[in-house]
Amino acid sequence: MKTITLNLRKIAFATMAMTFIVPSNTFAKGPDEGKKLEGTINITGTRFLFPLIEKWGAEFSKVHPGLKFVVKQGVANPDINASAAPLKEKDPAKGNYTIVSRFAIVPIVNVKNPGLDKLQKSGFKAKDFESVYFSNNTSKDKFAAFGDQLVSFKVYSRSACTSATFSSVLGEELKDLTNASGKKIADDHILLQTVVDDPLGVAYNDLGIVYDLKTRKPKPGIAVVPTDLDGDGVINKEENFYADLDQLIHSLESISTNLPPKGDFTLIYKDTRPEVTAFVNWILTDGQQYVHEYGFLNKK
């Protein structure tokens, strides 16, 4: 008879290993995985935020094809309100306030401004932002001194979220912004075009409007005035990063100064619909890869 020797230690180990073998589908899935999200998500708010929101909606719909997004101003009963305004107080009745990105606002002038060369070399100091953009003089050209040269401006502005953030960062009031047009400027694209059409025109605008998102260069007819970060009256190599949008975004994310002005891109929504909450959570994770493409900065 053949003798069989049993290794009790090996048998015990094998038994324990079998105890812990479980089907892979018993583990918990991610918050959206396996869930069927359907319906329409209505979004309204600040218009210059819409292109990035539409991109987010298109990409999220690839994962959840049953979802439809409506992104426009004046939409009835919005699920999400996208805001670029400086939010000093939060209204709990409106729901959650979630910062999903940041944006930057840069000073712009017409490329034909006779003082452009001087501006590119000296840039705007903090006091120049105040003296150029905030004044009661709205009827004629403004002049600001840069070294031994006076530079002439005709300043244009508008009353909107970007302007509110621009004013707030500079410690000024929105109502004190100069507007040489003497009439309301409808949106940020018209504000940009107004500067393009006036050789003495100067304004400010968001990166996604100032820069061509394909070439990553400033749009034709527009020059960006650099910010003199150390206040020495000279734009040095470390301060000269405005020729390319990607270089500009990287630099603005790397410096701690609040100039040029920056603001928060905030989504305001309620947790009453799981598809809305899932969309916002996706924006905070997978959606962040599209932020730079549209001229926005990473959230802090």
Coordinates of C-alpha atoms in Angstrom, one line a residue:
M1 CA 0.0 0.0 0.0
K2 CA 1.2 3.5 -0.9
T3 CA 1.7 5.7 2.0
I4 CA 0.3 9.3 1.6
T5 CA 1.8 12.0 3.7
L6 CA -0.3 15.0 4.4
N7 CA 1.2 18.4 4.9
L8 CA -1.3 19.9 7.3
R9 CA 0.4 23.4 7.2
K10 CA -0.1 23.6 3.4
I11 CA -3.7 22.4 3.6
A12 CA -4.5 25.0 6.3
F13 CA -2.9 27.8 4.1
A14 CA -4.8 26.7 1.0
T15 CA -8.1 26.6 3.0
M16 CA -7.5 30.1 4.2
A17 CA -6.7 31.4 0.7
M18 CA -9.9 29.9 -0.7
T19 CA -11.8 31.6 2.0
F20 CA -10.7 35.0 0.7
I21 CA -11.4 34.4 -3.0
V22 CA -14.5 36.4 -3.9
P23 CA -16.0 37.5 -7.2
S24 CA -14.6 40.8 -8.4
N25 CA -18.0 42.3 -8.9
T26 CA -18.8 42.2 -5.2
F27 CA -16.5 45.2 -4.5
A28 CA -18.0 48.7 -4.3
K29 CA -18.0 50.6 -7.5
G30 CA -17.3 54.3 -8.0
P31 CA -20.1 56.8 -7.4
D32 CA -21.2 57.0 -11.0
E33 CA -20.1 53.6 -12.3
G34 CA -23.0 51.3 -13.1
K35 CA -25.6 54.0 -12.6
K36 CA -27.8 55.1 -15.4
L37 CA -28.0 58.8 -15.5
E38 CA -30.7 60.4 -17.7
G39 CA -32.6 63.6 -18.2
T40 CA -31.7 67.3 -18.9
I41 CA -29.3 69.4 -16.8
N42 CA -30.1 73.1 -17.3
I43 CA -27.2 75.5 -16.7
T44 CA -27.1 79.3 -16.7
G45 CA -24.8 82.0 -15.4
T46 CA -21.8 84.0 -16.7
R47 CA -21.5 83.7 -20.4
F48 CA -17.7 83.5 -20.8
L49 CA -17.8 80.3 -18.7
F50 CA -20.1 78.6 -21.2
P51 CA -17.5 77.1 -23.6
L52 CA -15.8 75.2 -20.9
I53 CA -19.1 74.1 -19.4
E54 CA -20.3 72.9 -22.8
K55 CA -17.1 70.9 -23.2
W56 CA -17.6 69.3 -19.8
G57 CA -21.2 68.4 -20.7
A58 CA -20.1 66.9 -24.0
E59 CA -17.5 64.7 -22.4
F60 CA -19.7 63.6 -19.5
S61 CA -22.4 62.7 -22.0
K62 CA -20.0 60.2 -23.6
V63 CA -20.1 58.3 -20.3
H64 CA -23.8 58.9 -19.7
P65 CA -25.4 59.2 -23.2
G66 CA -28.9 59.5 -21.6
L67 CA -28.0 63.0 -20.3
K68 CA -28.7 66.2 -22.2
F69 CA -27.2 69.6 -21.3
V70 CA -28.8 73.0 -21.9
V71 CA -26.3 75.9 -21.3
K72 CA -27.6 79.4 -21.9
Q73 CA -28.6 82.6 -20.2
G74 CA -32.1 83.0 -19.0
V75 CA -32.9 79.2 -18.8
A76 CA -35.9 78.6 -16.6
N77 CA -35.3 76.7 -13.3
P78 CA -31.6 76.1 -13.8
D79 CA -30.0 73.1 -12.0
I80 CA -26.7 74.9 -11.9
N81 CA -25.7 78.5 -11.8
A82 CA -22.2 79.2 -13.0
S83 CA -20.7 82.3 -11.5
A84 CA -17.6 84.4 -12.0
A85 CA -18.6 87.1 -9.6
P86 CA -16.8 87.7 -6.4
L87 CA -18.9 85.9 -3.8
K88 CA -18.5 87.5 -0.4
E89 CA -21.4 85.7 1.2
K90 CA -23.1 82.4 0.4
D91 CA -26.9 81.9 0.5
P92 CA -27.6 78.4 2.0
A93 CA -31.0 78.5 0.3
K94 CA -29.3 78.3 -3.1
G95 CA -27.4 75.1 -2.2
N96 CA -23.7 74.2 -2.6
Y97 CA -21.0 76.6 -3.7
T98 CA -18.2 74.6 -5.4
I99 CA -15.2 76.2 -7.0
V100 CA -14.3 74.2 -10.1
S101 CA -11.6 76.4 -11.7
R102 CA -10.2 80.0 -11.7
F103 CA -9.9 82.6 -14.4
A104 CA -7.5 85.5 -15.0
I105 CA -8.2 89.0 -16.4
V106 CA -5.4 90.8 -18.3
P107 CA -5.2 94.4 -19.5
I108 CA -5.4 94.9 -23.2
V109 CA -4.7 97.7 -25.6
N110 CA -4.9 98.3 -29.4
V111 CA -1.7 97.3 -31.2
K112 CA -1.6 100.7 -32.8
N113 CA -1.4 102.6 -29.5
P114 CA 1.5 105.0 -29.9
G115 CA 2.8 104.1 -26.4
L116 CA 2.7 100.3 -26.9
D117 CA 6.4 99.9 -27.0
K118 CA 6.8 101.7 -23.7
L119 CA 4.0 99.7 -22.2
Q120 CA 5.5 96.4 -23.2
K121 CA 8.8 97.4 -21.6
S122 CA 7.4 99.0 -18.4
G123 CA 4.1 97.2 -17.9
F124 CA 1.3 98.1 -15.4
K125 CA 2.1 98.5 -11.7
A126 CA -0.7 98.2 -9.2
K127 CA -1.2 102.0 -9.1
D128 CA -1.4 102.0 -13.0
F129 CA -4.4 99.7 -12.9
E130 CA -6.1 102.2 -10.6
S131 CA -5.1 105.3 -12.5
V132 CA -6.0 103.9 -15.9
Y133 CA -9.2 102.1 -15.3
F134 CA -10.8 104.0 -12.4
S135 CA -11.7 107.6 -12.9
N136 CA -14.6 110.0 -13.4
N137 CA -13.1 111.1 -16.7
T138 CA -15.3 109.3 -19.3
S139 CA -15.6 112.0 -21.9
K140 CA -12.1 112.3 -23.4
D141 CA -8.8 110.4 -23.6
K142 CA -6.9 109.6 -20.4
F143 CA -3.2 109.9 -20.0
A144 CA -0.9 108.0 -17.7
A145 CA 2.8 108.6 -17.2
F146 CA 5.2 105.7 -17.8
G147 CA 8.7 107.0 -17.0
D148 CA 9.2 110.1 -19.1
Q149 CA 6.4 109.3 -21.5
L150 CA 2.7 110.1 -21.4
V151 CA 0.6 107.3 -22.9
S152 CA -2.9 108.1 -24.2
F153 CA -5.9 105.8 -23.6
K154 CA -9.6 105.6 -24.2
V155 CA -10.8 103.2 -21.6
Y156 CA -13.7 100.8 -22.2
S157 CA -15.5 98.6 -19.6
R158 CA -18.7 96.9 -18.9
S159 CA -20.8 96.0 -15.8
A160 CA -20.6 92.3 -15.5
C161 CA -19.0 89.5 -13.4
T162 CA -15.6 89.9 -14.9
S163 CA -15.7 93.6 -14.2
A164 CA -16.9 93.0 -10.6
T165 CA -14.0 90.6 -10.0
F166 CA -11.5 93.0 -11.7
S167 CA -12.7 95.9 -9.5
S168 CA -12.8 93.8 -6.3
V169 CA -9.2 92.5 -6.6
L170 CA -8.0 96.1 -7.1
G171 CA -9.9 97.3 -4.1
E172 CA -12.2 99.5 -6.2
E173 CA -15.9 99.7 -6.8
L174 CA -17.6 98.5 -10.0
K175 CA -19.4 101.8 -10.4
D176 CA -16.1 103.7 -10.6
L177 CA -14.9 101.9 -13.8
T178 CA -14.2 104.2 -16.7
N179 CA -16.2 103.6 -19.9
A180 CA -15.5 106.0 -22.7
S181 CA -18.2 104.5 -24.9
G182 CA -20.8 106.2 -22.7
K183 CA -23.2 103.3 -23.3
K184 CA -23.6 99.8 -22.1
I185 CA -21.3 97.2 -23.8
A186 CA -23.3 94.0 -24.2
D187 CA -20.7 91.3 -23.7
D188 CA -17.0 90.5 -23.4
H189 CA -16.6 89.8 -27.1
I190 CA -17.9 93.2 -28.0
L191 CA -15.7 94.8 -25.3
L192 CA -12.7 93.2 -27.1
Q193 CA -13.9 94.3 -30.5
T194 CA -14.3 97.9 -29.2
V195 CA -10.6 98.0 -28.4
V196 CA -9.7 96.4 -31.8
D197 CA -11.7 99.2 -33.5
D198 CA -10.1 102.1 -31.5
P199 CA -6.3 102.8 -31.9
L200 CA -6.4 104.4 -28.4
G201 CA -8.6 101.7 -26.9
V202 CA -7.8 99.9 -23.7
A203 CA -9.8 97.5 -21.6
Y204 CA -9.4 94.1 -19.8
N205 CA -10.7 90.7 -20.6
D206 CA -10.6 87.0 -19.8
L207 CA -7.9 84.8 -21.2
G208 CA -10.3 82.7 -23.2
I209 CA -11.5 85.8 -25.1
V210 CA -8.2 87.7 -25.4
Y211 CA -6.3 84.6 -26.8
D212 CA -7.1 82.5 -29.8
L213 CA -7.6 79.0 -28.3
K214 CA -6.2 77.3 -31.3
T215 CA -3.0 79.3 -31.9
R216 CA -2.6 80.2 -28.2
K217 CA -1.6 83.7 -29.2
P218 CA -3.4 87.1 -28.6
K219 CA -6.1 87.7 -31.1
P220 CA -5.3 90.1 -34.0
G221 CA -5.4 93.8 -33.2
I222 CA -4.9 93.2 -29.5
A223 CA -1.8 93.4 -27.3
V224 CA -1.6 92.3 -23.7
V225 CA 0.0 94.7 -21.2
P226 CA 2.3 92.8 -18.9
T227 CA 2.1 93.3 -15.1
D228 CA 5.2 94.8 -13.4
L229 CA 5.1 92.3 -10.5
D230 CA 8.1 93.7 -8.5
G231 CA 7.2 97.4 -9.2
D232 CA 10.7 98.3 -10.5
G233 CA 9.3 99.9 -13.8
V234 CA 10.9 97.3 -16.0
I235 CA 9.4 94.0 -17.3
N236 CA 12.2 91.5 -16.8
K237 CA 12.4 88.0 -18.2
E238 CA 10.6 86.4 -15.3
E239 CA 7.6 88.8 -15.8
N240 CA 7.4 88.5 -19.6
F241 CA 5.2 85.5 -20.2
Y242 CA 2.2 86.8 -22.1
A243 CA 3.1 85.9 -25.7
D244 CA 1.8 82.3 -25.3
L245 CA -1.4 81.3 -23.5
D246 CA 0.0 78.0 -22.1
Q247 CA 3.1 79.8 -20.8
L248 CA 0.9 82.5 -19.3
I249 CA -1.4 80.0 -17.5
H250 CA 1.6 78.1 -16.1
S251 CA 3.2 81.3 -14.8
L252 CA -0.1 82.6 -13.2
E253 CA -0.5 79.3 -11.4
S254 CA 3.0 79.5 -10.1
I255 CA 3.0 83.0 -8.7
S256 CA 1.2 84.0 -5.5
T257 CA 0.5 87.7 -6.4
N258 CA -3.1 88.7 -7.1
L259 CA -2.1 90.7 -10.2
P260 CA -3.1 90.4 -12.9
P261 CA -6.5 90.0 -11.3
K262 CA -7.8 86.4 -10.8
G263 CA -11.2 85.1 -9.8
D264 CA -13.0 81.9 -8.9
F265 CA -15.3 79.9 -11.3
T266 CA -18.0 78.7 -8.9
L267 CA -20.9 76.3 -9.5
I268 CA -24.0 76.8 -7.4
Y269 CA -26.4 73.9 -7.2
K270 CA -28.5 71.7 -5.0
D271 CA -28.1 68.0 -4.2
T272 CA -31.7 67.2 -5.2
R273 CA -30.8 65.5 -8.4
P274 CA -28.1 62.7 -8.4
E275 CA -27.1 63.4 -12.1
V276 CA -26.3 67.0 -11.2
T277 CA -24.1 66.0 -8.2
A278 CA -22.4 63.3 -10.3
F279 CA -21.6 65.9 -13.0
V280 CA -20.1 68.3 -10.5
N281 CA -18.0 65.5 -9.0
W282 CA -16.8 64.5 -12.4
I283 CA -15.8 68.1 -13.2
L284 CA -13.7 68.1 -10.0
T285 CA -11.8 65.0 -11.1
D286 CA -11.8 63.9 -14.8
G287 CA -13.1 67.3 -16.0
Q288 CA -10.0 69.2 -14.8
Q289 CA -8.0 68.0 -17.8
Y290 CA -9.9 70.4 -20.1
V291 CA -9.4 73.6 -18.0
H292 CA -6.2 74.9 -19.6
E293 CA -7.5 74.2 -23.1
Y294 CA -10.2 76.8 -22.6
G295 CA -7.9 79.4 -21.0
F296 CA -8.8 78.7 -17.4
L297 CA -6.5 78.1 -14.4
N298 CA -6.6 75.1 -12.1
K299 CA -8.6 75.5 -8.9
K300 CA -6.4 75.9 -5.8

